[in-house]
Each structure stands twice: as structure tokens, then as C-alpha cells.
Coordinates of C-alpha atoms and ligand atoms in Angstrom, one line a residue:
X1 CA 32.5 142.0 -74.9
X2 CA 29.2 142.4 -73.1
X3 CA 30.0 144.6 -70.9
X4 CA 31.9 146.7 -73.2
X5 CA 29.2 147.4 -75.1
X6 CA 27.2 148.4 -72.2
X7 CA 29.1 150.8 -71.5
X8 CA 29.5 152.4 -74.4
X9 CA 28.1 155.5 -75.1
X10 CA 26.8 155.1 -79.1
X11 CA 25.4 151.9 -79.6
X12 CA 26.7 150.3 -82.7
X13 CA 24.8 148.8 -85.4
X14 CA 25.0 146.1 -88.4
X15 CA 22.7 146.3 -91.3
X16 CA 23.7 143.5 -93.6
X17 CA 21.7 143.9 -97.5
X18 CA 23.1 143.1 -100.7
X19 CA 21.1 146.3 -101.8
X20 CA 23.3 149.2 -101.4
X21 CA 20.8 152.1 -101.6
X22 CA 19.1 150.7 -98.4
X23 CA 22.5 150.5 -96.6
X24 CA 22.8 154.1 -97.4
X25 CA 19.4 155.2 -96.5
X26 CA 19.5 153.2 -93.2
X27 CA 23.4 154.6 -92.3
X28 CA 22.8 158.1 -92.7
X29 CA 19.2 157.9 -90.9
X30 CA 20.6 155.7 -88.0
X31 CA 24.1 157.8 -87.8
X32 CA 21.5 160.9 -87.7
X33 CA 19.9 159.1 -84.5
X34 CA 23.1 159.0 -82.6
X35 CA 24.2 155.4 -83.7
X36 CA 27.7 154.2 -85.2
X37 CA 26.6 152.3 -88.0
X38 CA 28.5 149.7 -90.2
X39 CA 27.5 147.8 -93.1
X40 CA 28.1 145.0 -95.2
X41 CA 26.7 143.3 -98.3
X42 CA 26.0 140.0 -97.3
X43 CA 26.5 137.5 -94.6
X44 CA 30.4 137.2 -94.9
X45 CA 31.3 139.9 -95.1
X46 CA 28.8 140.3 -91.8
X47 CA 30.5 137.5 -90.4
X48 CA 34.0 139.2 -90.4
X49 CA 32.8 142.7 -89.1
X50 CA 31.3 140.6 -86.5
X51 CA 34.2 139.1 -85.3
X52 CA 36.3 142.2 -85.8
X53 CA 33.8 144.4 -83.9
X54 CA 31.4 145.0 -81.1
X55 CA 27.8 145.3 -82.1
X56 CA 25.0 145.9 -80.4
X57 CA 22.1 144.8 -82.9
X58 CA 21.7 143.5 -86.2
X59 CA 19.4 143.8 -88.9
X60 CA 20.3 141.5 -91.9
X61 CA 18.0 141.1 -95.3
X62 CA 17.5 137.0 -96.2
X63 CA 18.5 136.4 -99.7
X64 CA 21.5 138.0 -100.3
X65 CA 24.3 135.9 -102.5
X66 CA 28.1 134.2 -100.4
X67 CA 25.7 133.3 -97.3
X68 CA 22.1 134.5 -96.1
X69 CA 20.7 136.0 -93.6
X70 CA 19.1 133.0 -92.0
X71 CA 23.0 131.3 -91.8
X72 CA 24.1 134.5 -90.7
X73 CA 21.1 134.3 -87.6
X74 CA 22.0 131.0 -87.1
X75 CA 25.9 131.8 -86.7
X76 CA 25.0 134.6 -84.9
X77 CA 23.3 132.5 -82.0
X78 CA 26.0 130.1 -82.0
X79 CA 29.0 132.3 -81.5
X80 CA 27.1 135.3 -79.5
X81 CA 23.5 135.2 -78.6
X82 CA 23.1 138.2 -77.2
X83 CA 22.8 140.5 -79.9
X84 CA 19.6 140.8 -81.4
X85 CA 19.0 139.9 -85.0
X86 CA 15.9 141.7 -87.0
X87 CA 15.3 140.3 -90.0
X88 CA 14.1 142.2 -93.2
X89 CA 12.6 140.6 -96.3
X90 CA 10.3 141.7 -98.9
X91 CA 9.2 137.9 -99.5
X92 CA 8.0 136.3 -96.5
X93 CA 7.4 132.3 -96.0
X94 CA 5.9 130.5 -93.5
X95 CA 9.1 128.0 -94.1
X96 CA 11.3 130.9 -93.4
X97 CA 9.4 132.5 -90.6
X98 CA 9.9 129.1 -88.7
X99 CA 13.9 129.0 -89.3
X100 CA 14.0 132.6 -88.3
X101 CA 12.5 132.1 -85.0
X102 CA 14.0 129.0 -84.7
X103 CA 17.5 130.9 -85.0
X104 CA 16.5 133.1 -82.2
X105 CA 15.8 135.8 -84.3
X106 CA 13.8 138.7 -82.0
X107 CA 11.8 140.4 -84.7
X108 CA 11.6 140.9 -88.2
X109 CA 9.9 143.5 -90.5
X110 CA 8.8 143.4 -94.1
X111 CA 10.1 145.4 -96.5
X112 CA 9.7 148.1 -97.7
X113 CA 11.2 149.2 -94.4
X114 CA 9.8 152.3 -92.7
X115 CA 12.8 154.0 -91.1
X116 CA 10.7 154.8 -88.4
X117 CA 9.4 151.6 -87.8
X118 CA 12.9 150.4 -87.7
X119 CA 13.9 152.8 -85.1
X120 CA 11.0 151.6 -83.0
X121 CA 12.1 148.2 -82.9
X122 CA 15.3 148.7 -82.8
X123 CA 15.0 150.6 -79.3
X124 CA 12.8 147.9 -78.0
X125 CA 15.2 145.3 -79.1
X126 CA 18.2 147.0 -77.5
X127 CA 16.3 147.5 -74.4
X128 CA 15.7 143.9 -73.9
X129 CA 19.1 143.2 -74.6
X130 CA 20.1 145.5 -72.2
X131 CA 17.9 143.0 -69.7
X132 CA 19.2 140.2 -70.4
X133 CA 23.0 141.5 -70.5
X134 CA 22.3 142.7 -66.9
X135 CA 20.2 139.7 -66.1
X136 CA 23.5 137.2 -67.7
X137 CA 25.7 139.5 -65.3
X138 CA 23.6 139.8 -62.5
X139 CA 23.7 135.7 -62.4
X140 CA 27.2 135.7 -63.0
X141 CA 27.8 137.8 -59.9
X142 CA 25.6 135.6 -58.2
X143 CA 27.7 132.3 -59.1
X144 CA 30.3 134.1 -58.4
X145 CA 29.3 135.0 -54.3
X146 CA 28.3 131.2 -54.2
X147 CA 31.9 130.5 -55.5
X148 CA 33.1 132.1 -52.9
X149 CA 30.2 131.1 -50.1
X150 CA 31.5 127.9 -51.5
X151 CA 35.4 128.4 -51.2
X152 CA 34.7 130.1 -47.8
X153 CA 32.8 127.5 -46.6
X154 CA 35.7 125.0 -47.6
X155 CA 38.3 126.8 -46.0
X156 CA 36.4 126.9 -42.7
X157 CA 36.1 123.5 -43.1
X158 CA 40.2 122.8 -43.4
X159 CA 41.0 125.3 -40.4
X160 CA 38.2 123.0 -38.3
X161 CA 40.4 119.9 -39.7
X162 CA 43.4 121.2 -39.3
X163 CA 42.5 122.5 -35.4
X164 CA 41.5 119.2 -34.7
X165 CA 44.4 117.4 -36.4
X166 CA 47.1 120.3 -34.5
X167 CA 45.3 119.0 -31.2
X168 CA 45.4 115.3 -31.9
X169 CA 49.2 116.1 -32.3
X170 CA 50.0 118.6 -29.2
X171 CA 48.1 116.4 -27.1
X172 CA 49.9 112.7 -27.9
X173 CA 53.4 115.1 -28.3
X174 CA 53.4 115.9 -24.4
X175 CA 52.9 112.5 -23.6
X176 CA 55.2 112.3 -21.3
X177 CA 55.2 108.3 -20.3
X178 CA 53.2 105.5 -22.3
X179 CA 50.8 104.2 -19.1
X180 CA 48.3 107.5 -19.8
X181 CA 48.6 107.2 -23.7
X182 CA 45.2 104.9 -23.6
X183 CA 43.6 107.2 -21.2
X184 CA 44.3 110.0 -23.4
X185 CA 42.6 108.1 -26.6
X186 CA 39.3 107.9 -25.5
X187 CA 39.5 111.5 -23.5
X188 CA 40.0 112.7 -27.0
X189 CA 37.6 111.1 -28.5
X190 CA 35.0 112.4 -26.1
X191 CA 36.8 115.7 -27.0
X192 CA 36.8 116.7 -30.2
X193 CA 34.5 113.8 -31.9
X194 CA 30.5 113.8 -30.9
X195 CA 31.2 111.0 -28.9
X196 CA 29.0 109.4 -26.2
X197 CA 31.3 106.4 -25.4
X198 CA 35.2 106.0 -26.1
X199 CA 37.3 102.4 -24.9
X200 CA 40.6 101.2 -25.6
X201 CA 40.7 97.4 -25.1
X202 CA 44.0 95.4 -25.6
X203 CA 44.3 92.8 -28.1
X204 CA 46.7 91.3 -29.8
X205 CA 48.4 87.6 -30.3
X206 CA 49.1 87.5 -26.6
X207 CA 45.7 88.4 -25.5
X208 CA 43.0 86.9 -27.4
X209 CA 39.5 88.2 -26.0
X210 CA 39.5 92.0 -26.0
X211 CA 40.6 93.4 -22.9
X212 CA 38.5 96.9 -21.8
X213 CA 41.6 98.8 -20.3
X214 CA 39.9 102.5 -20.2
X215 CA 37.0 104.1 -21.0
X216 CA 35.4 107.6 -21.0
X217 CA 32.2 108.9 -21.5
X218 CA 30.8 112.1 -22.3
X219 CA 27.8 112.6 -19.8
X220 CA 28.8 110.7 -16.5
X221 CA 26.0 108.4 -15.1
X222 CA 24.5 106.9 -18.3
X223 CA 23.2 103.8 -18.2
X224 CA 25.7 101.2 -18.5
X225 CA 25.9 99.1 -21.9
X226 CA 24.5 95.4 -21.1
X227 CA 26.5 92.0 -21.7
X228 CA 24.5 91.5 -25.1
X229 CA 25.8 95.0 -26.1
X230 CA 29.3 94.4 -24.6
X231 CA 29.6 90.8 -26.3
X232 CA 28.4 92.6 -29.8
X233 CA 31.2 95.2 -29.5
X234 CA 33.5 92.1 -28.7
X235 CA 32.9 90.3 -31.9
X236 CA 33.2 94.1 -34.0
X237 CA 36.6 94.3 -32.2
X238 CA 37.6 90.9 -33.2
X239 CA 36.8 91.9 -37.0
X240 CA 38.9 95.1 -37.0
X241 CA 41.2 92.8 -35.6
X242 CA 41.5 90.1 -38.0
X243 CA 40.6 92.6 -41.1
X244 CA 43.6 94.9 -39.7
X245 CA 41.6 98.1 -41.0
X246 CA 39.4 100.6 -39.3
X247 CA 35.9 100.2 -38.9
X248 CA 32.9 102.2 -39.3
X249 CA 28.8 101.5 -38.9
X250 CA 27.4 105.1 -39.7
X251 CA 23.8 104.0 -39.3
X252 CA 22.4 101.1 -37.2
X253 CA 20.3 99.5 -39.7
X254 CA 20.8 97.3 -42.7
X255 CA 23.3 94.1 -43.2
X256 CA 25.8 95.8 -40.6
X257 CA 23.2 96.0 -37.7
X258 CA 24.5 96.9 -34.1
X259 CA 23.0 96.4 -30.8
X260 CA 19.8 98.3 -29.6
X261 CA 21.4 101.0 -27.7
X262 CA 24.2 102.2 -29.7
X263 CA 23.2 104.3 -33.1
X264 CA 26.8 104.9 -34.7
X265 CA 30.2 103.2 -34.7
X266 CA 34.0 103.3 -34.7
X267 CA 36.6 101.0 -34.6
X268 CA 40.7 101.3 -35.3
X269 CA 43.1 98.9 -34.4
X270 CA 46.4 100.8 -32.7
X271 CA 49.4 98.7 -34.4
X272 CA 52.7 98.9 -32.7
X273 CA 55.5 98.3 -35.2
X274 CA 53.0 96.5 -37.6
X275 CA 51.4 94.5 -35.3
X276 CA 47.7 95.0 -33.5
X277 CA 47.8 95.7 -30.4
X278 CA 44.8 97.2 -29.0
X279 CA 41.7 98.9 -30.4
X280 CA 40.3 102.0 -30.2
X281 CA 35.9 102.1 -30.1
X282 CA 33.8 104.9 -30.6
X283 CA 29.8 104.5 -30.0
X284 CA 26.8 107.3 -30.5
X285 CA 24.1 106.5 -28.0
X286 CA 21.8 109.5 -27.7
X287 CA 22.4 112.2 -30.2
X288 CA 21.2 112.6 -33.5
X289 CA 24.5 112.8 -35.3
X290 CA 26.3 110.1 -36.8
X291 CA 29.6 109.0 -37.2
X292 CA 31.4 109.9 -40.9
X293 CA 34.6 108.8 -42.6
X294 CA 35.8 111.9 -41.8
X295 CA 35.7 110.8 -37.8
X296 CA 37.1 108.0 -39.1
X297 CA 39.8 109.2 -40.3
X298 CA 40.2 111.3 -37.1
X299 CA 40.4 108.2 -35.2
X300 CA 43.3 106.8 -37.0
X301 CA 45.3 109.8 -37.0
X302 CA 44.9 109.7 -33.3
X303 CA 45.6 106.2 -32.5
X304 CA 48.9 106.6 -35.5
X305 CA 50.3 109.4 -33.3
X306 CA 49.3 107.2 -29.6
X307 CA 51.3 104.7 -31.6
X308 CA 54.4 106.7 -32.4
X309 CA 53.9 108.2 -29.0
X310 CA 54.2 104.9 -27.2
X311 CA 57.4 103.8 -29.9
X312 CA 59.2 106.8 -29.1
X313 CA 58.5 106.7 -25.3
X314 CA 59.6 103.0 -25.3
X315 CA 62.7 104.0 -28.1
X316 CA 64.1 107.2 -26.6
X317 CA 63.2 107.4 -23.5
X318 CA 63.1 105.7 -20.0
X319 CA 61.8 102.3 -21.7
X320 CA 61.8 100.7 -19.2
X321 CA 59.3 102.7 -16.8
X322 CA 57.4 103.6 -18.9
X323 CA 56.4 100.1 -20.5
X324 CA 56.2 99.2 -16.8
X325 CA 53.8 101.7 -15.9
X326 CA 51.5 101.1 -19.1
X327 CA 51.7 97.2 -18.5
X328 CA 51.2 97.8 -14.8
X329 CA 48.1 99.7 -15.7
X330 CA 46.9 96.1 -17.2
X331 CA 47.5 94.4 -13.9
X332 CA 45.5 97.1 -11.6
X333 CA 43.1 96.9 -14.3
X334 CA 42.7 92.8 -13.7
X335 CA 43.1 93.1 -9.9
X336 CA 40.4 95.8 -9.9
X337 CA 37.9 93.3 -11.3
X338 CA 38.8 90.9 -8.4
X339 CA 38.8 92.6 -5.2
X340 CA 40.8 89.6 -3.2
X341 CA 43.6 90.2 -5.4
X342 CA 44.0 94.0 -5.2
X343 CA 47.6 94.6 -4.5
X344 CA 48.6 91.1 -4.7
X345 CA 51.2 92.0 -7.5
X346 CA 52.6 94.6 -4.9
X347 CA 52.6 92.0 -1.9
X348 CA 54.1 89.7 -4.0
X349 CA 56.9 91.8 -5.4
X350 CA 58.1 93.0 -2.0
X351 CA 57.8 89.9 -0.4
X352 CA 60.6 88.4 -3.1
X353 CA 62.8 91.6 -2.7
X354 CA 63.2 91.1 0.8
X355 CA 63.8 86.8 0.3
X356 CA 66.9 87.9 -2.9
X357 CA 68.0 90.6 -0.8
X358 CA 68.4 88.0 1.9
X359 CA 69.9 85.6 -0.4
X360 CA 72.5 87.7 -1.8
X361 CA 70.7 89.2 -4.9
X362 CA 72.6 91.9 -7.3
X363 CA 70.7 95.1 -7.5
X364 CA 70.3 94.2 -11.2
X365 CA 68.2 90.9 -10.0
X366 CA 66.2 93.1 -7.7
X367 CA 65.5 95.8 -10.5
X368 CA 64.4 92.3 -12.5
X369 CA 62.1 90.8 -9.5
X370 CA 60.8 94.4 -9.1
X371 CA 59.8 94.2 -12.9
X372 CA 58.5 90.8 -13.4
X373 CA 56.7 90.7 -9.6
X374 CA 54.8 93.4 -10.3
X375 CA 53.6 91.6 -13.7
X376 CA 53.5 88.3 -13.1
X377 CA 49.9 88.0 -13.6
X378 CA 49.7 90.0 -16.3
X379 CA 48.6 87.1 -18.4
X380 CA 45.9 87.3 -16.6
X381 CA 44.3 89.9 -19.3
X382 CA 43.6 86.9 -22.0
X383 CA 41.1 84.7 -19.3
X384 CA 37.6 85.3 -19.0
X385 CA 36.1 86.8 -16.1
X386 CA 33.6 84.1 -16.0
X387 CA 36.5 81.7 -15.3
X388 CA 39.2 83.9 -13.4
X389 CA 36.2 85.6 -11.2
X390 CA 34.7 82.3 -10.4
X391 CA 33.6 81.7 -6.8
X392 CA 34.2 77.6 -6.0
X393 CA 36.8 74.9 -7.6
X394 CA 37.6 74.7 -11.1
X395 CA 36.4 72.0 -13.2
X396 CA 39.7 70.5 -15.3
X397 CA 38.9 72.5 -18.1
X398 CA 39.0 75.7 -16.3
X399 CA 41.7 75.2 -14.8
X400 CA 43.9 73.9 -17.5
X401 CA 42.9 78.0 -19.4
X402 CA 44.1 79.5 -16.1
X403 CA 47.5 77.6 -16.2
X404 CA 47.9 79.5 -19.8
X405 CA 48.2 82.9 -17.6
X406 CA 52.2 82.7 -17.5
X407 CA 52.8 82.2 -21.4
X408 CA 50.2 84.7 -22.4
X409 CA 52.0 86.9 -19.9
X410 CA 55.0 86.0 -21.2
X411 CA 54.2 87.0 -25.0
X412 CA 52.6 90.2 -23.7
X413 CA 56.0 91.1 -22.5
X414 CA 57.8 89.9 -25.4
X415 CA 55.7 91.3 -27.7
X416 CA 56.8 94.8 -26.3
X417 CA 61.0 93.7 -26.8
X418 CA 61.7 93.8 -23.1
X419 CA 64.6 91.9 -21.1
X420 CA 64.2 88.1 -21.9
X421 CA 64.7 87.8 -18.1
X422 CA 61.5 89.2 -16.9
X423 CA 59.6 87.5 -20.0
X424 CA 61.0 84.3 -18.4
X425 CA 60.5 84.6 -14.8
X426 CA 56.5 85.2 -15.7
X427 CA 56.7 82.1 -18.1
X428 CA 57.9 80.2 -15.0
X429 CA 56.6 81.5 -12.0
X430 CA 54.4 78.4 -11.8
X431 CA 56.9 75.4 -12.4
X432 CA 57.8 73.4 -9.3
X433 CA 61.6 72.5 -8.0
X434 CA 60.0 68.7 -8.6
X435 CA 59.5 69.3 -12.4
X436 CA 55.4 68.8 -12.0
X437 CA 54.5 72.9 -11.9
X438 CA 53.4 74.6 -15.7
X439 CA 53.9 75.4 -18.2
X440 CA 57.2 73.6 -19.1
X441 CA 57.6 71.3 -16.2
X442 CA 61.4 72.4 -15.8
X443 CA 62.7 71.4 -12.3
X444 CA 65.3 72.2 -10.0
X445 CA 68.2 74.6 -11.2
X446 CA 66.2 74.9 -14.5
X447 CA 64.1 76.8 -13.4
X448 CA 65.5 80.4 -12.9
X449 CA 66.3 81.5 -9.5
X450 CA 64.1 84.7 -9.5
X451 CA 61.0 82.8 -10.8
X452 CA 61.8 80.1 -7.6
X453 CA 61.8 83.1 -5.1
X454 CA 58.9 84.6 -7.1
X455 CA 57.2 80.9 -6.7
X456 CA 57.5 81.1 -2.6
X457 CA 56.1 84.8 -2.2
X458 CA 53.1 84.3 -4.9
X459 CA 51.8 81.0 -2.7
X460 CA 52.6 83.0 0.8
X461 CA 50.6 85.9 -0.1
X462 CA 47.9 83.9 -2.1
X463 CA 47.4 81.4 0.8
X464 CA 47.4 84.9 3.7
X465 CA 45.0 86.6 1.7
X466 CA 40.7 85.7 1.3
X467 CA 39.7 84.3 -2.0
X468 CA 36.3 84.3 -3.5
X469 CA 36.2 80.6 -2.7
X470 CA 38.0 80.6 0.7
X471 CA 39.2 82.7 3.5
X472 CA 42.7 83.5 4.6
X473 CA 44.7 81.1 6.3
X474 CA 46.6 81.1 9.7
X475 CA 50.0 82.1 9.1
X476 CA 51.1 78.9 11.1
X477 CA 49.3 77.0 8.5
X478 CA 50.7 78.6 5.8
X479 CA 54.0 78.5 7.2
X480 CA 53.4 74.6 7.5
X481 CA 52.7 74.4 4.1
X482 CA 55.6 76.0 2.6
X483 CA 57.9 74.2 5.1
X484 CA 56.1 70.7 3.6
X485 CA 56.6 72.5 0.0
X486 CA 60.7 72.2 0.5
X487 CA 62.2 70.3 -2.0
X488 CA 59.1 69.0 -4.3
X489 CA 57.4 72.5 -4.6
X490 CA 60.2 75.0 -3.5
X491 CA 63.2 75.6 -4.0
X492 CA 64.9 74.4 -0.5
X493 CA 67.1 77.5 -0.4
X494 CA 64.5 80.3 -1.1
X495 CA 62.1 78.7 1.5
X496 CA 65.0 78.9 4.5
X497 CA 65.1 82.1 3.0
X498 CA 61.9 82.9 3.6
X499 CA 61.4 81.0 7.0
X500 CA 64.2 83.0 8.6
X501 CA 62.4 86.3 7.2
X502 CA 59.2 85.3 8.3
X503 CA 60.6 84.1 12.2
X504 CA 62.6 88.2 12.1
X505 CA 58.8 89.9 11.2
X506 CA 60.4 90.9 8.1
X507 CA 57.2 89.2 6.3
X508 CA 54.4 90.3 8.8
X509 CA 55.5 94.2 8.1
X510 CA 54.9 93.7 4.6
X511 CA 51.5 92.3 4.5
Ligands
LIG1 FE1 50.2 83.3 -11.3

């Protein structure tokens, strides 16, 4: 309506008086003047032409009979206050000069009304108006840019989400085997999130202390987080854990206080059909910006899809390498925190290839040996360094936690639905042919063949190799050993086995 009028060419004008000879006077003078004029006789009739019509100004006497001209003000201002109302009265009150400007009326004159005078306010009236139409416009086109600053804004926003989301999904869609999809977690997080620290550490019911399997940073060389802050993380870790539900310390102060050196934090558990079975961290050390619950829910898109990823690896694809590449990650991962065990695993596995070969092994039981040698000490994840790295003897204690290794390594490997053979010769790799070896004391026959062969090959290597608390051993006293192991440790048949391997050189290549 507004804008209508503006553009119009005649201005149009209400006069509103129950005296008709003023309606005349003022229609013929204004129509004179170049303006459309309408009238009416009091303030119904005003309000009707009002509705019907567009006008640009009114001018309205007070007491007129149906309704006056201070209602007719005040409806004016409530249905349209932009156009002007001048009020004309032969009688005025202080009372009534107070509702009139209360009603927003913009002027009003006394009568007898000089034509003249009326024009001259009139003009002035319809110039301000003309103000504040363009004024109610001009702020209208301003909302409006916001609006769409606004809307603009937004949209950027989405493409940025939906850019990162689109990589999040192309990059755990070319996974192409399960060992790398923890690698690829925290190089993503570096990635895409302002990130100065990204780890994936294993946990689950198998492995009860977090497990740091990978980690990336964003500038190389930083200084490197110290036991307080590793132990601090731990214990966050162990509440995602338990809480099964992402984490997230935005600011390092308050109730939910973290260590010194890191400012912001993330933490999503990675759940493999349901279950927990790692966690993903994300820590802030230098820059000013902090982590949101929008990174947050970055995070757990990312470790959904590493989850699927790893599912449909291990569902439709080779399932078998590929969980034996990501658990055999796990094993480097422990042997590269010992240095006198690196490639144990390896020693060990070919070692008892070449003792089932020799006693008559199906290339199934070989695949199997291959399999479970290589993760034997996988169990090995769930002890603490403290204990596993310790240089000297054990006390009792200690050494009852390291005889946990093979059922922890077990679980890990039945946790992930593989072969019950494999999960079994782990369990036993430590039970004696005499019935006193761990965990379940089984003896002779009971215990399965490959775990017996497994058994000779794990002491062999063990005894050939330097230890933190001892060095290597002649092989003639090794051999001795084994030879006194017949029968109470060993199984007899795997060690003849073995001896006549070891007196061809077949052993000596391998180590
Ligand atoms: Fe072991």
C-alpha cells in the first residue's frame, strides 16, 4: 500500500467533518491544487473509505456523531501509521490535545481553517511522510540484504559441511584393507579439523588399559605430551569408554579441567557391531581455536564410516587378511615398544611352519599356524609397559598379569568372529604337555597340536634371542633345554621334530 501511494501521481486526501459546507469548501480548493479528494461525515464512514482506499493524509474534525475523530486517530495508528492525521477543532482542550498526540496525531489546526494554512501543513505533512515511507523501505531493503547475507552465509556454511562430510566418506570408501583404517582416522583429523594431536588407542573388553596404536600430529617435532598428560587422557578414554558416548572439553577450565598442555578436547569411542572397540582423541595444544560440537560431530561421522569400513572389509571382503593385517599392526605396535622382541612373532611363526610341515601338517593347519603365530602375543596389548618392559625378574604378582597375555589375546581374536582355531591356539600357547603351563592347565593331547608346536618355537626363539634381563643363549644350551623339556614341557613328537630340523640347519637359516 505504501509504495503504491508513492508512486502515485495525485496524492489522495480524506477530510472527515460532520459539517458539509467545509467538506465542500476544502474538496473543491484541494481538487483545485492537484489533489484527489474524498470525504466523509464522520469517523465510520472514514473508517470504511479507509479500508477501501489508499490515502495519503487525513484531516478529520473531533466531535462529529457514530465515532470521533480522536477514535478515528487512534484506529488510524493501529491499522496504518503512516498516514498523517491533522486534526481540526474549533474547541480545543488541553485533555484533548494530550489524546491527540498521544494517537500520533502530526498536527492539528483550529478552526476556522484557513485554506491556506491547510495547504501549508498539509505539504509539510506529506513530505515527512514521504521520509519516513522511504526510511520504512529503505530499512526493509536493508533486512532484507542481511536476510540474504544471512542465508548466504548459511549456505556457505552447509557446502563447508558437506565438503568435509563427502571427504570423510571418499576417504574411509577406498579403504582398501582394515590395518590402515586407524592410520587414516587421526590423518583426518589433522586434516580437516584444527587439530594439533590425533590417536586411536584400542580398547575394549579384551584390552582393558587403552592401547595408543597410531598417532598423527599436525607440526612434526612438538614437544612430546608427558606421562601426567598421557595418564589424564587415559582416564578421559576410560570415561568415553564406560559412558559409550563421545566426548568433548571445549575449554580447559572449570569442573571438566584437562592437563596443562592441552587447551581443547575430543573423544569418540569406534563401536564395531555395538561394541567399543577403540577410541578416537582429538587435542588443541597451541592454537587459539577450540573444539565445537560441530567437530564433534565430525569425529563420529568419521569413526561411524572407519566402523562400517572395517565391517565391510571384514564382511565382504578377504576377512581374513585384512583382520590379520590390522591385528598384526597391534603386535608390531607391542614389539616396537620392546626392542628384544621385534620380529619375534615372525621368528616364531616360521619356525612352527617348518616343525608342521615336517610333521605332516595340512596346508589348512599351516594357513592356521601362519595366523595364530604371528599373533600369539597379541594379548600382549592389555599389560602395562611398566610390567611387560621390565628389566629383572618378576615379582609373583607380575608375573601372574603376564600369564593373562593368552586369554586377553584370545578374546581380542574372538571379539573380531574369527576361526575358533586360531583363538585357541593363542589361549594355549602356554600350557605344558605335563598339565602345569596356563592358563587352563590342559596336558597332553588336550592341548591342541598347533599350540604344542607353537609352544617349542615360542621358548626356541625366546631363549636364542637377548632380553632386557638377559642375553641370548648358546644354541647347545638351548637345544639342552628343549631336549630336557620332552615329555613334562613338550610335546615329545614336536620336539624330535624340531631336533631333527635344527641338526639339517633348517632352524639356523631362520633365525
Ligand atoms: Fe606368549
Amino acid at each position: 500500500m505504501l509504495k503504491e501511494n508513492m508512486n502515485n501521481e495525485k496524492e489522495k486526501i480524506l477530510f472527515v467533518d460532520d459539517e458539509e459546507s467545509i467538506l465542500d469548501i476544502a474538496s473543491e480548493y484541494f481538487q483545485k491544487k492537484g489533489y484527489q479528494v474524498v470525504t466523509a461525515k464522520n469517523g465510520l464512514e472514514a473508517v470504511k473509505i479507509l479500508g477501501d482506499e489508499n490515502i495519503d493524509c487525513c484531516f478529520t474534525d473531533i466531535n462529529m456523531p457514530e465515532m470521533d475523530g480522536l477514535e478515528l486517530a487512534e484506529h488510524l495508528r493501529k491499522t496504518d501509521n503512516t498516514i498523517p492525521v491533522i486534526i481540526m477543532t474549533g474547541y480545543p482542550s488541553l485533555e484533548n490535545t494530550i489524546r491527540t498526540l498521544k494517537n500520533g496525531v502530526v498536527d492539528f489546526l483550529i478552526k476556522p481553517v484557513n485554506l491556506n494554512r491547510m495547504e501549508v501543513c498539509l505539504r509539510r505533512v506529506l513530505r515527512e511522510r514521504q521520509l519516513f515511507v522511504e526510511n520504512i523501505i529503505l530499512k526493509k531493503e536493508v533486512e532484507g540484504k542481511e536476510q540474504l547475507e544471512r542465508l548466504n552465509r548459511e549456505l556457505l556454511y552447509k557446502v563447508e559441511e558437506l565438503n568435509i562430510l563427502n571427504k570423510i566418506m571418499s576417504d574411509f570408501t577406498i579403504t582398501s584393507s582394515s590395518s590402515d583404517v586407524f592410520k587414516r582416522l587421526v590423518d583426518t583429523t589433522i586434516k580437516i579439523m584444527h587439530t594439533d594431536e590425533a590417536r586411536f588407542y584400542v580398547i575394549n573388553e579384551a584390552v582393558k588399559r587403552p592401547f595408543k596404536v597410531t598417532a598423527a600430529i599436525s607440526i612434526p617435532n612438538k614437544t612430546k605430551s608427558s606421562a601426567g598428560t598421557d595418564k589424564a587422557i587415559e582416564k578421559l578414554i576410560m570415561e568415553t569408554v564406560s559412558d559409550e558416548m563421545p566426548l568433548l572439553i571445549s575449554e580447559n577450565k572449570g569442573a571438566r579441567s584437562l592437563p596443562e598442555d592441552i587447551l581443547s578436547f575430543m573423544a569418540v569411542p569406534l563401536a564395531i557391531r555395538e561394541k567399543v572397540f577403540g577410541v578416537l582423541t582429538a587435542c588443541i595444544k597451541k592454537s587459539s581455536i577450540r573444539f565445537t560440537e560441530k567437530d564433534l560431530y565430525y569425529l563420529s561421522f568419521m569413526t561411524n564410516k572407519a566402523a562400517y569400513a572395517i565391517e565391510n572389509l571384514a564382511l565382504y571382503e578377504n576377512i581374513y587378511e585384512n583382520l590379520f593385517s590390522t591385528l598384526y599392526a597391534f603386535v608390531k605396535a607391542i614389539e616396537a615398544r620392546d626392542p628384544y622382541t621385534q620380529q619375534h612373532s615372525n621368528r616364531v611363526t616360521s619356525i612352527s611352519i617348518v616343525i608342521g610341515k615336517e610333521m605332516g601338517c595340512t596346508s589348512e593347519e599351516l594357513d592356521i599356524l601362519n595366523f595364530a603365530g604371528h599373533l600369539h602375543d597379541i594379548g600382549k596389548i592389555g599389560i602395562r609397559d611398566a610390567i611387560l618392559l621390565k628389566p629383572g625378574t618378576y615379582t609373583e604378582e607380575e608375573r601372574n598379569i603376564i600369564k593373562e597375555h593368552p586369554i586377553i589375546g584370545a578374546s581380542i581374536i574372538g571379539q573380531l568372529w574369527l576361526l575358533d582355531s586360531e583363538k585357541q591356539i593363542i589361549k594355549h600357547h602356554h600350557e605344558r604337555f605335563d598339565g602345569t603351563g596356563y592358563p587352563d592347565g590342559l596336558k597332553n593331547k588336550e592341548i591342541p597340536l598347533l599350540a604344542r608346536i607353537l609352544s617349542v618355537a615360542d621358548v626356541y626363539d625366546a631363549l636364542a634371542s637377548d632380553r632386557a634381563y638377559r642375553k641370548k643363549m648358546e644354541k647347545n644350551e638351548i637345544i639342552k633345554i628343549i631336549k630336557k623339556g620332552r615329555g613334562t614341557q613338550f610335546d615329545p613328537d614336536v620336539v624330535n621334530a624340531f631336533l631333527k630340523l635344527y641338526h639339517a640347519g633348517v632352524i639356523e637359516k631362520i633365525i
